[in-house]
Coordinates of C-alpha atoms in Angstrom, one line a residue:
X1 CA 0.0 0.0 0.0
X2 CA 2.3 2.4 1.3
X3 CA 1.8 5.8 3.0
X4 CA 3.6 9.3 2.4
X5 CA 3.7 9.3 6.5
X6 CA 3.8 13.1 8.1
X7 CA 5.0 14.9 5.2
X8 CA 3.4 18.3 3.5
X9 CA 0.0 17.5 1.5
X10 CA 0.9 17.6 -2.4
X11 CA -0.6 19.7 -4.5
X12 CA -2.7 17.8 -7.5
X13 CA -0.8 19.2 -10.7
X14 CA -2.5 16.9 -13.5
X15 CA -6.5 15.8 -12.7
X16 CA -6.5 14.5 -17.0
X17 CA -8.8 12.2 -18.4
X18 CA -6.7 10.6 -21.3
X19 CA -9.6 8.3 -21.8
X20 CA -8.4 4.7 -21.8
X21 CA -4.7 6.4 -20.6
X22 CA -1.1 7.4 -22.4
X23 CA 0.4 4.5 -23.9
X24 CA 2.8 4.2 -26.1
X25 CA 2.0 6.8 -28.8
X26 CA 1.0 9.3 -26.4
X27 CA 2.9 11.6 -24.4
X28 CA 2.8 11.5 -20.6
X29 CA 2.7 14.4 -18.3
X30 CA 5.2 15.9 -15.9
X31 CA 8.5 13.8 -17.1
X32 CA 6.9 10.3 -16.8
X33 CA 7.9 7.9 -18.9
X34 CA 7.2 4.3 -19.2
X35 CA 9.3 1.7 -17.6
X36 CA 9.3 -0.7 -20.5
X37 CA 10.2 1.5 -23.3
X38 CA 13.8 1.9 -20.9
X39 CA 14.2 -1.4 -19.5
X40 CA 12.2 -3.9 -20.9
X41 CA 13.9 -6.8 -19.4
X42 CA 12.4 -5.5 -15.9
X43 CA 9.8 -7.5 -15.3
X44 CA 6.1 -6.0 -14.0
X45 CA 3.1 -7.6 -12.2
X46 CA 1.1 -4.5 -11.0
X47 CA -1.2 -5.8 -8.6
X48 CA -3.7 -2.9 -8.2
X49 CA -4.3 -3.5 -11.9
X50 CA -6.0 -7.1 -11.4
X51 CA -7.5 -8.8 -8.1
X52 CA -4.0 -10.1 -6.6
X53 CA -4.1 -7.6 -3.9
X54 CA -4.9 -6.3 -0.4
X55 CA -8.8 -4.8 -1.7
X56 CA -9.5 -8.2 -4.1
X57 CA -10.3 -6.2 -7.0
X58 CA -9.1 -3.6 -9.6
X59 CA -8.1 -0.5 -7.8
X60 CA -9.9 2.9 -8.9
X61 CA -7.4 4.7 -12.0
X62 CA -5.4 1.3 -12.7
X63 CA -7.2 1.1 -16.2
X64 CA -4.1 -0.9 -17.2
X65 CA -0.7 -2.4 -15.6
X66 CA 1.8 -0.2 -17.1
X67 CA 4.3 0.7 -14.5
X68 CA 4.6 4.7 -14.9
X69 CA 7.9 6.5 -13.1
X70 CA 9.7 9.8 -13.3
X71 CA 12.5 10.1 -15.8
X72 CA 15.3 9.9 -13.4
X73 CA 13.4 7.2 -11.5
X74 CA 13.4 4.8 -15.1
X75 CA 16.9 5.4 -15.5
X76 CA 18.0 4.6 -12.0
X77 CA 16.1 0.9 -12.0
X78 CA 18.1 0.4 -15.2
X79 CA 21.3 0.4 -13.3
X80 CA 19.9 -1.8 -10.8
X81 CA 18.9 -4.3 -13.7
X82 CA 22.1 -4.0 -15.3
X83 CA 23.7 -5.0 -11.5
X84 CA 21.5 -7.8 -11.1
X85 CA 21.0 -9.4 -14.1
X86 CA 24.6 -10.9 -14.2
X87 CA 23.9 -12.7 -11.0
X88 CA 20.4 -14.4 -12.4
X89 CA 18.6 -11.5 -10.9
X90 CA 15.4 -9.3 -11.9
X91 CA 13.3 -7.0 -10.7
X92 CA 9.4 -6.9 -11.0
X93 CA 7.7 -4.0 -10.2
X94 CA 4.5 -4.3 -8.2
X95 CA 3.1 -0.8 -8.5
X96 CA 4.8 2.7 -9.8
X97 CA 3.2 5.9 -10.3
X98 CA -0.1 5.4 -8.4
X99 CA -3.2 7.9 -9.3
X100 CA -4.5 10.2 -6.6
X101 CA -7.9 8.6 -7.1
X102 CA -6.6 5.2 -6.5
X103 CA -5.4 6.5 -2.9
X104 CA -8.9 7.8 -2.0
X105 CA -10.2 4.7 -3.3
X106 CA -8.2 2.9 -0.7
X107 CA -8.7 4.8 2.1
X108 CA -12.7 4.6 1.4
X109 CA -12.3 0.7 1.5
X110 CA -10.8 0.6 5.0
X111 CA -13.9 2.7 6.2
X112 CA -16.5 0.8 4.7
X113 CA -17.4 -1.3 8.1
X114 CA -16.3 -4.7 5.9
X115 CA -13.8 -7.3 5.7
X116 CA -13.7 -10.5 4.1
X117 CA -11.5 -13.3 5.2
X118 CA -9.3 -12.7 1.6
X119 CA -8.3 -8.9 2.7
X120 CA -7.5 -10.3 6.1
X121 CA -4.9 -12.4 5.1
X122 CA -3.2 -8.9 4.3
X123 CA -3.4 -7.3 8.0
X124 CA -3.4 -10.5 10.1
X125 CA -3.2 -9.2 13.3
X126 CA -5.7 -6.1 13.5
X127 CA -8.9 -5.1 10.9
X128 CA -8.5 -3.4 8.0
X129 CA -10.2 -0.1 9.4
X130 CA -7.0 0.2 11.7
X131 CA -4.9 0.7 8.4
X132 CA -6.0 4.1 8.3
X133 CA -5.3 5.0 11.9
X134 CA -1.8 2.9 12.0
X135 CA -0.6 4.9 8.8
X136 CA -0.4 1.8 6.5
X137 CA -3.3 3.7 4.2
X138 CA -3.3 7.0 3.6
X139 CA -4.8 9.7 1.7
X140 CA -1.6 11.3 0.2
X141 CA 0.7 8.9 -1.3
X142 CA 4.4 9.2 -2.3
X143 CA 3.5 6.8 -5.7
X144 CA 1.7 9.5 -7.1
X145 CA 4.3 11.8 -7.7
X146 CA 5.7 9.0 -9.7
X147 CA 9.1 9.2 -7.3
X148 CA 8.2 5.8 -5.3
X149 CA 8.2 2.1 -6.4
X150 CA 6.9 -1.2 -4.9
X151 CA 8.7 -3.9 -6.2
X152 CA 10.7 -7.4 -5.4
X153 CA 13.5 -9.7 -6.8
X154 CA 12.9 -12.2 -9.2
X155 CA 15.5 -15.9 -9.4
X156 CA 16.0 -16.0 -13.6
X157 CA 16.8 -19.9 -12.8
X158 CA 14.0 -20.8 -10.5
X159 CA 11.5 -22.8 -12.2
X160 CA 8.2 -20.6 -12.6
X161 CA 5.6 -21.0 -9.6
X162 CA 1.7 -21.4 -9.8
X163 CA -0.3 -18.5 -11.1
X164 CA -2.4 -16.7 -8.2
X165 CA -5.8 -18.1 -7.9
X166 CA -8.8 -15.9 -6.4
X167 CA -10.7 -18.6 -5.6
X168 CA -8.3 -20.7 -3.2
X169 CA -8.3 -20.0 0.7
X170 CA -4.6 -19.0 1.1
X171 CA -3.0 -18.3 4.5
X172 CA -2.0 -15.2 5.4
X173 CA 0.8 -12.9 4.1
X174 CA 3.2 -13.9 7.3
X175 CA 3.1 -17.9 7.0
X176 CA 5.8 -19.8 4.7
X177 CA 5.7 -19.2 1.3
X178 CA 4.0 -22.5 0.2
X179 CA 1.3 -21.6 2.0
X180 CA 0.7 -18.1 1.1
X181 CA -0.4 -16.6 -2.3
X182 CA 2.3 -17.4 -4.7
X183 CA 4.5 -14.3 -5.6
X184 CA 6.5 -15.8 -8.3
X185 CA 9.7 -13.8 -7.0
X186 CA 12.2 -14.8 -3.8
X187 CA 10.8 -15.7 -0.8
X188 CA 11.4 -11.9 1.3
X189 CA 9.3 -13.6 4.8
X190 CA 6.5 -12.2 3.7
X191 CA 3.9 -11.2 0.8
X192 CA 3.7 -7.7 -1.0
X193 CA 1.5 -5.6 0.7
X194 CA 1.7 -7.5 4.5
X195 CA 0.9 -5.2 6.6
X196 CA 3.1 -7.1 10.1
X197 CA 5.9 -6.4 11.8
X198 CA 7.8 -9.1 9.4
X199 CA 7.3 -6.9 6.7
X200 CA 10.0 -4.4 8.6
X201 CA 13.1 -4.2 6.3
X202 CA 14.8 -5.4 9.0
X203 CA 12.7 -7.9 10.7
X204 CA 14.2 -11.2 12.8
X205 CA 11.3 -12.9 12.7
X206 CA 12.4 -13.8 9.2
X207 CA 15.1 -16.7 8.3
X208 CA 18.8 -16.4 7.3
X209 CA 18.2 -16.7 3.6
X210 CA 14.9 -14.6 3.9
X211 CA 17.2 -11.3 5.3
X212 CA 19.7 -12.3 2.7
X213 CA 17.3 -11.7 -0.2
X214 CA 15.9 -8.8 1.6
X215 CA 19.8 -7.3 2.0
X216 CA 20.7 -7.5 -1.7
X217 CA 17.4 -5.9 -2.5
X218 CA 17.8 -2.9 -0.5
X219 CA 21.7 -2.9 -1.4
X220 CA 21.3 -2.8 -5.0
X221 CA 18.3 0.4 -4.8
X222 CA 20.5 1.6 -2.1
X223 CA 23.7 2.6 -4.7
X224 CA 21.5 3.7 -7.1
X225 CA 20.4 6.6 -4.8
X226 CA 16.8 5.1 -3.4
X227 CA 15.5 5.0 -0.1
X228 CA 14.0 2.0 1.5
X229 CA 11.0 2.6 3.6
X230 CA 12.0 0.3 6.9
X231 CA 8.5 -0.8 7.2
X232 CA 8.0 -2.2 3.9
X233 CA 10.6 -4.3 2.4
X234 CA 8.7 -3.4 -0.7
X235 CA 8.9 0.3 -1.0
X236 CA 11.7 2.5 -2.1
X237 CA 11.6 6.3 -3.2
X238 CA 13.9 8.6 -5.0
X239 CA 14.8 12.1 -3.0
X240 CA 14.5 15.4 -5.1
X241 CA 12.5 13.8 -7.5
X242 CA 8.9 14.2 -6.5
X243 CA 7.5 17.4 -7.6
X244 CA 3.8 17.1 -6.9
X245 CA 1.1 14.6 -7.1
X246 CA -0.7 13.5 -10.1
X247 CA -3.8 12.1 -11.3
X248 CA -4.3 10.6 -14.7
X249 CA -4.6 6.6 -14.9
X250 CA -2.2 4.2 -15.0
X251 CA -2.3 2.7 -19.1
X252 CA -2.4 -0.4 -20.5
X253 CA 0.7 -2.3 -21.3

C-alpha cells in the first residue's frame, strides 16, 4: 500500500482524463515515462491493476498495468537491472506511479465497516479499518508523484511457480511461502502488501536466507540513490524527485 507518512499535502498538478490512458504513442505528463520503453527486461506484475491484492479487485485509475515512473526514477532501476542481471537477478515491479484517485479509493475501502477473510490475510493481526489509523493507508501517497516504487526480486533460474488463484483460501501474508499466495519472485518472509511487523526491512522474525534476499534488494536500490522505507521491504523512493502529485490513470501495457 504504502503511506507518504507526516509529510506536506501535495498539490494535485495533473487531474487528466486521457480516456483509456497514455500509452505508447502518447505523451505523458510531468517527465513520466514508461518503464518498458527503458528497461524492458524489468519484469512487471502491477497488482492494483487485477484482483492479486490487499482490496480483491481492480483498484480505482489502474485502467491498465503499465508501470509509470519519473525520468530519473526509469533510468535509475536500469542500473539496478544491469547489476542484477549478471547474478540471475530481476526486478518486478509491483506498483509505480499510483493515481491520486486510486489512494482515496483505498482509504474509502478501510472505512467501509467490511472485511472478508481474503483482505484479512493482508493485515493479520488487527482489521482493515486500523490501516487508516496505524498509517499503512493514507490519503496522500508518495506513488503519485511518480518518485516511489513497490517492487521485489525475481530468481531467472528458479523454475516458474503457480499462477495466483482468487478462488483458493490462502493463509495469510506472514506464514511460509508454500502456504501463502504465490509471488513468483524470492521468498522476502512475507507477501507484497503484508501489513506485520515481518514486513519491517529489517525484521528477525524472518530466516537467514529470507534477510539475505531482503539485503541485496535494498543494497542494490540503495547505490543507485533510493531509499527503503523500513517498514516495507517493498517500497523504495527517490529524494529530489517528486514534484507534486498527479492524477491521470495508469495505461495499458
Amino acid at each position: 500500500m504504502t503511506w507518504m507518512g507526516r509529510r506536506p499535502a501535495l498539490v494535485v498538478l495533473a487531474l487528466v482524463a486521457l480516456g483509456g490512458g497514455p500509452g505508447h504513442g502518447q505523451e505523458l505528463p510531468g517527465d513520466f515515462v514508461l518503464l518498458s520503453q527503458i528497461d524492458p527486461s524489468i519484469q512487471q506484475d502491477l497488482r492494483y491493476a487485477g484482483r492479486h491484492n490487499f482490496m480483491g479487485r481492480r483498484i480505482a485509475g489502474y485502467d491498465g498495468n503499465e508501470c509509470v515512473v519519473k525520468r530519473a526514477v526509469g533510468a535509475a532501476l536500469r542500473e539496478v537491472q544491469r547489476e542484477l542481471r549478471p547474478r540471475g537477478l530481476s526486478l518486478k515491479m509491483l506498483d509505480c506511479y499510483r493515481p491520486v484517485r486510486a489512494s482515496r479509493d483505498m482509504v474509502a475501502w478501510a472505512q467501509d465497516g467490511r472485511e472478508t477473510a481474503a483482505e484479512r490475510r493482508y493485515n493479520p493481526g488487527f482489521s482493515k479499518a486500523e490501516l487508516f489509523r496505524l498509517g499503512y493507508i493514507a490519503e496522500r501517497s508518495g506513488h503519485s508523484t511518480g518518485a516511489a516504487v513497490d517492487l521485489t526480486l525475481v530468481d531467472l533460474r528458479a523454475p516458474k511457480g503457480p499462477p495466483f488463484d482468487p478462488s483458493r483460501d490462502y493463509a495469510d501474508c506472514t506464514a511460509p511461502a508454500a502456504l501463502r499466495a504465490p509471488e513468483g519472485s524470492v521468498d522476502m518472509g512475507t507477501g507484497y502488501d503484508c501489513s506485520d511487523a515481518k514486513a519491517h526491512t529489517a525484521a528477525r522474525s524472518i530466516s537467514a536466507e529470507q534477510r539475505r534476499w531482503r539485503t541485496i534488494l535494498v543494497g542494490a536500490m540503495t547505490r543507485q540513490g533510493f531509499v527503503n522505507y523500513s517498514k516495507e521491504w517493498w517500497h523504495f523512493s527517490m529524494p529530489g524527485v517528486a514534484s507534486g502529485a498527479y492524477d491521470f490513470p495508469v495505461p495499458r501495457r
